[in-house]
Amino acid sequence: MTTQIEIDAPIQLCFDLARDIEIHTRTVWKHTRERAIHGVTSGPIGEGETVTFEATHLGVRQRLTSKITAYEEPTLFVDEMQKGAFKRLRHTHDFQERDGKTVMTDVLEFEAPLGPLGFLAERLVLKWYMRRFLEHRNLELKKLAEEMVQRQ
């Protein structure tokens, strides 16, 4: 699944905000009560570093540990699940400058556990849920970045 948003802010600012753990927890849905509990728990995360988030998704409190497996500042970073509810999860964050703005593209690849039941859950619920989660977070990140630029 791919989402994209245009942000009227410099690429470096967008890149830095997107990989900041505190900003992440502030820009996701409030009802998930997401927080970083292990690894990098505040500030920017970088190449080779890990973070464990605890959050409630679809009524279930869970933990997910991700590692930054690719990093090219300020255009790309990839986090991959090391431990968590999914069978596999890989999130590519891509940043490109276009006409003085930043185009932020997220590519989220995931696979649910539980074989055929997981496959059904992916098709019926998870793809829709994860897309909405990313779109919300990206809109909040856009608002924050553009407010920061306006204050300068």
PDB file of C-alpha atoms in Angstrom:
ATOM      1  CA  MET A   1       0.000   0.000   0.000  1.00  0.00           C
ATOM      2  CA  THR A   2       1.261   3.448  -0.901  1.00  0.00           C
ATOM      3  CA  THR A   3       0.273   6.855   0.440  1.00  0.00           C
ATOM      4  CA  GLN A   4       1.605  10.243  -0.619  1.00  0.00           C
ATOM      5  CA  ILE A   5       1.308  13.797   0.673  1.00  0.00           C
ATOM      6  CA  GLU A   6       2.751  17.128  -0.424  1.00  0.00           C
ATOM      7  CA  ILE A   7       4.171  19.278   2.356  1.00  0.00           C
ATOM      8  CA  ASP A   8       5.008  22.961   1.980  1.00  0.00           C
ATOM      9  CA  ALA A   9       8.236  22.629   3.983  1.00  0.00           C
ATOM     10  CA  PRO A  10      11.901  21.812   3.321  1.00  0.00           C
ATOM     11  CA  ILE A  11      12.856  18.181   2.770  1.00  0.00           C
ATOM     12  CA  GLN A  12      15.282  18.102   5.731  1.00  0.00           C
ATOM     13  CA  LEU A  13      12.600  19.306   8.144  1.00  0.00           C
ATOM     14  CA  CYS A  14      10.103  16.716   6.887  1.00  0.00           C
ATOM     15  CA  PHE A  15      12.701  13.939   7.063  1.00  0.00           C
ATOM     16  CA  ASP A  16      13.696  14.890  10.615  1.00  0.00           C
ATOM     17  CA  LEU A  17      10.102  15.150  11.840  1.00  0.00           C
ATOM     18  CA  ALA A  18       9.164  11.795  10.298  1.00  0.00           C
ATOM     19  CA  ARG A  19      11.907   9.953  12.158  1.00  0.00           C
ATOM     20  CA  ASP A  20      11.432  11.703  15.503  1.00  0.00           C
ATOM     21  CA  ILE A  21       9.958   9.262  18.020  1.00  0.00           C
ATOM     22  CA  GLU A  22       8.210  11.925  20.141  1.00  0.00           C
ATOM     23  CA  ILE A  23       6.682  13.498  17.029  1.00  0.00           C
ATOM     24  CA  HIS A  24       5.526  10.043  15.928  1.00  0.00           C
ATOM     25  CA  THR A  25       3.637   9.431  19.156  1.00  0.00           C
ATOM     26  CA  ARG A  26       2.102  12.939  18.984  1.00  0.00           C
ATOM     27  CA  THR A  27       0.876  12.550  15.396  1.00  0.00           C
ATOM     28  CA  VAL A  28      -0.782   9.125  15.504  1.00  0.00           C
ATOM     29  CA  TRP A  29      -4.386   8.526  16.589  1.00  0.00           C
ATOM     30  CA  LYS A  30      -4.832   9.534  20.228  1.00  0.00           C
ATOM     31  CA  HIS A  31      -7.034   6.526  21.046  1.00  0.00           C
ATOM     32  CA  THR A  32      -4.113   4.143  20.378  1.00  0.00           C
ATOM     33  CA  ARG A  33      -2.229   5.601  23.386  1.00  0.00           C
ATOM     34  CA  GLU A  34       0.992   4.869  21.500  1.00  0.00           C
ATOM     35  CA  ARG A  35       4.269   5.291  23.358  1.00  0.00           C
ATOM     36  CA  ALA A  36       7.893   4.285  22.870  1.00  0.00           C
ATOM     37  CA  ILE A  37       9.039   1.962  25.645  1.00  0.00           C
ATOM     38  CA  HIS A  38      12.418   0.570  24.548  1.00  0.00           C
ATOM     39  CA  GLY A  39      15.351   1.400  22.295  1.00  0.00           C
ATOM     40  CA  VAL A  40      15.230   4.964  20.965  1.00  0.00           C
ATOM     41  CA  THR A  41      12.344   6.440  22.963  1.00  0.00           C
ATOM     42  CA  SER A  42      12.794  10.139  22.170  1.00  0.00           C
ATOM     43  CA  GLY A  43      14.301  12.313  19.472  1.00  0.00           C
ATOM     44  CA  PRO A  44      15.349  11.143  16.019  1.00  0.00           C
ATOM     45  CA  ILE A  45      15.974   7.496  15.201  1.00  0.00           C
ATOM     46  CA  GLY A  46      18.826   6.650  12.851  1.00  0.00           C
ATOM     47  CA  GLU A  47      20.421   3.885  10.847  1.00  0.00           C
ATOM     48  CA  GLY A  48      20.610   0.539  12.634  1.00  0.00           C
ATOM     49  CA  GLU A  49      18.665   1.752  15.669  1.00  0.00           C
ATOM     50  CA  THR A  50      15.524   0.152  17.084  1.00  0.00           C
ATOM     51  CA  VAL A  51      12.386   1.318  18.848  1.00  0.00           C
ATOM     52  CA  THR A  52       9.636  -0.636  20.576  1.00  0.00           C
ATOM     53  CA  PHE A  53       6.198   0.961  20.551  1.00  0.00           C
ATOM     54  CA  GLU A  54       3.296  -0.077  22.710  1.00  0.00           C
ATOM     55  CA  ALA A  55      -0.160   0.820  21.405  1.00  0.00           C
ATOM     56  CA  THR A  56      -3.762  -0.321  21.240  1.00  0.00           C
ATOM     57  CA  HIS A  57      -4.893  -1.239  17.735  1.00  0.00           C
ATOM     58  CA  LEU A  58      -8.262  -2.802  16.952  1.00  0.00           C
ATOM     59  CA  GLY A  59      -8.908  -3.148  20.682  1.00  0.00           C
ATOM     60  CA  VAL A  60      -5.717  -5.100  21.414  1.00  0.00           C
ATOM     61  CA  ARG A  61      -2.761  -3.678  23.398  1.00  0.00           C
ATOM     62  CA  GLN A  62       0.383  -4.797  21.599  1.00  0.00           C
ATOM     63  CA  ARG A  63       4.088  -4.143  21.152  1.00  0.00           C
ATOM     64  CA  LEU A  64       6.008  -3.718  17.928  1.00  0.00           C
ATOM     65  CA  THR A  65       9.788  -3.472  17.637  1.00  0.00           C
ATOM     66  CA  SER A  66      11.180  -1.905  14.459  1.00  0.00           C
ATOM     67  CA  LYS A  67      14.724  -1.417  13.210  1.00  0.00           C
ATOM     68  CA  ILE A  68      15.946   1.191  10.722  1.00  0.00           C
ATOM     69  CA  THR A  69      17.371  -1.062   7.988  1.00  0.00           C
ATOM     70  CA  ALA A  70      18.053   1.552   5.286  1.00  0.00           C
ATOM     71  CA  TYR A  71      18.932   5.215   5.705  1.00  0.00           C
ATOM     72  CA  GLU A  72      19.818   7.899   3.157  1.00  0.00           C
ATOM     73  CA  GLU A  73      19.463  11.365   4.664  1.00  0.00           C
ATOM     74  CA  PRO A  74      17.325  13.327   3.759  1.00  0.00           C
ATOM     75  CA  THR A  75      15.539  11.207   1.156  1.00  0.00           C
ATOM     76  CA  LEU A  76      14.845   7.746   2.567  1.00  0.00           C
ATOM     77  CA  PHE A  77      14.596   5.546   5.599  1.00  0.00           C
ATOM     78  CA  VAL A  78      13.108   2.096   6.011  1.00  0.00           C
ATOM     79  CA  ASP A  79      11.904   0.498   9.211  1.00  0.00           C
ATOM     80  CA  GLU A  80      11.260  -3.217   9.448  1.00  0.00           C
ATOM     81  CA  MET A  81       9.449  -5.087  12.181  1.00  0.00           C
ATOM     82  CA  GLN A  82      11.746  -7.230  14.285  1.00  0.00           C
ATOM     83  CA  LYS A  83       9.060  -8.401  16.676  1.00  0.00           C
ATOM     84  CA  GLY A  84       5.317  -7.828  16.771  1.00  0.00           C
ATOM     85  CA  ALA A  85       1.844  -8.907  15.724  1.00  0.00           C
ATOM     86  CA  PHE A  86       2.513  -9.110  11.980  1.00  0.00           C
ATOM     87  CA  LYS A  87       4.195 -11.960  10.183  1.00  0.00           C
ATOM     88  CA  ARG A  88       6.101  -9.282   8.236  1.00  0.00           C
ATOM     89  CA  LEU A  89       6.049  -5.476   8.135  1.00  0.00           C
ATOM     90  CA  ARG A  90       8.290  -3.130   6.125  1.00  0.00           C
ATOM     91  CA  HIS A  91       7.708   0.636   5.961  1.00  0.00           C
ATOM     92  CA  THR A  92       9.603   2.732   3.409  1.00  0.00           C
ATOM     93  CA  HIS A  93       9.585   6.498   3.955  1.00  0.00           C
ATOM     94  CA  ASP A  94      10.599   8.375   0.788  1.00  0.00           C
ATOM     95  CA  PHE A  95      11.113  12.156   0.512  1.00  0.00           C
ATOM     96  CA  GLN A  96      11.544  14.109  -2.716  1.00  0.00           C
ATOM     97  CA  GLU A  97      11.810  17.839  -3.366  1.00  0.00           C
ATOM     98  CA  ARG A  98       9.391  19.071  -6.011  1.00  0.00           C
ATOM     99  CA  ASP A  99       8.753  22.724  -6.859  1.00  0.00           C
ATOM    100  CA  GLY A 100      10.013  23.933  -3.477  1.00  0.00           C
ATOM    101  CA  LYS A 101       7.868  21.458  -1.556  1.00  0.00           C
ATOM    102  CA  THR A 102       8.444  17.995  -0.143  1.00  0.00           C
ATOM    103  CA  VAL A 103       6.576  14.980  -1.471  1.00  0.00           C
ATOM    104  CA  MET A 104       6.479  12.325   1.237  1.00  0.00           C
ATOM    105  CA  THR A 105       5.627   8.824   0.068  1.00  0.00           C
ATOM    106  CA  ASP A 106       5.035   5.890   2.381  1.00  0.00           C
ATOM    107  CA  VAL A 107       5.132   2.332   1.124  1.00  0.00           C
ATOM    108  CA  LEU A 108       3.829  -0.113   3.708  1.00  0.00           C
ATOM    109  CA  GLU A 109       4.223  -3.818   3.040  1.00  0.00           C
ATOM    110  CA  PHE A 110       2.822  -6.222   5.586  1.00  0.00           C
ATOM    111  CA  GLU A 111       1.579  -9.729   6.022  1.00  0.00           C
ATOM    112  CA  ALA A 112      -0.715 -10.880   8.808  1.00  0.00           C
ATOM    113  CA  PRO A 113      -0.005 -14.084  10.722  1.00  0.00           C
ATOM    114  CA  LEU A 114      -2.419 -17.036  10.925  1.00  0.00           C
ATOM    115  CA  GLY A 115      -2.354 -18.224   7.310  1.00  0.00           C
ATOM    116  CA  PRO A 116      -5.761 -18.089   5.582  1.00  0.00           C
ATOM    117  CA  LEU A 117      -7.396 -16.273   8.532  1.00  0.00           C
ATOM    118  CA  GLY A 118      -4.663 -13.629   8.428  1.00  0.00           C
ATOM    119  CA  PHE A 119      -5.058 -13.295   4.664  1.00  0.00           C
ATOM    120  CA  LEU A 120      -8.787 -12.700   5.135  1.00  0.00           C
ATOM    121  CA  ALA A 121      -8.143 -10.152   7.919  1.00  0.00           C
ATOM    122  CA  GLU A 122      -5.709  -8.294   5.634  1.00  0.00           C
ATOM    123  CA  ARG A 123      -8.295  -7.987   2.871  1.00  0.00           C
ATOM    124  CA  LEU A 124     -11.300  -7.183   5.070  1.00  0.00           C
ATOM    125  CA  VAL A 125      -9.822  -4.928   7.775  1.00  0.00           C
ATOM    126  CA  LEU A 126      -6.080  -4.398   7.966  1.00  0.00           C
ATOM    127  CA  LYS A 127      -5.430  -2.693   4.608  1.00  0.00           C
ATOM    128  CA  TRP A 128      -8.210  -0.181   5.247  1.00  0.00           C
ATOM    129  CA  TYR A 129      -7.121   0.361   8.878  1.00  0.00           C
ATOM    130  CA  MET A 130      -3.426   0.774   8.076  1.00  0.00           C
ATOM    131  CA  ARG A 131      -4.122   3.187   5.204  1.00  0.00           C
ATOM    132  CA  ARG A 132      -6.272   5.384   7.461  1.00  0.00           C
ATOM    133  CA  PHE A 133      -3.601   5.229  10.193  1.00  0.00           C
ATOM    134  CA  LEU A 134      -0.874   6.399   7.785  1.00  0.00           C
ATOM    135  CA  GLU A 135      -3.020   9.072   6.153  1.00  0.00           C
ATOM    136  CA  HIS A 136      -3.927  10.525   9.558  1.00  0.00           C
ATOM    137  CA  ARG A 137      -0.335  10.536  10.740  1.00  0.00           C
ATOM    138  CA  ASN A 138       0.908  12.103   7.501  1.00  0.00           C
ATOM    139  CA  LEU A 139      -1.694  14.857   7.639  1.00  0.00           C
ATOM    140  CA  GLU A 140      -0.686  15.661  11.221  1.00  0.00           C
ATOM    141  CA  LEU A 141       2.996  15.684  10.204  1.00  0.00           C
ATOM    142  CA  LYS A 142       2.164  18.033   7.315  1.00  0.00           C
ATOM    143  CA  LYS A 143       0.323  20.435   9.645  1.00  0.00           C
ATOM    144  CA  LEU A 144       3.233  20.436  12.096  1.00  0.00           C
ATOM    145  CA  ALA A 145       5.915  20.998   9.439  1.00  0.00           C
ATOM    146  CA  GLU A 146       3.969  23.791   7.737  1.00  0.00           C
ATOM    147  CA  GLU A 147       3.273  25.514  11.088  1.00  0.00           C
ATOM    148  CA  MET A 148       6.994  25.370  11.907  1.00  0.00           C
ATOM    149  CA  VAL A 149       7.854  26.991   8.551  1.00  0.00           C
ATOM    150  CA  GLN A 150       5.273  29.742   9.072  1.00  0.00           C
ATOM    151  CA  ARG A 151       6.688  30.571  12.529  1.00  0.00           C
ATOM    152  CA  GLN A 152      10.196  31.118  11.100  1.00  0.00           C
TER     153      GLN A 152
END
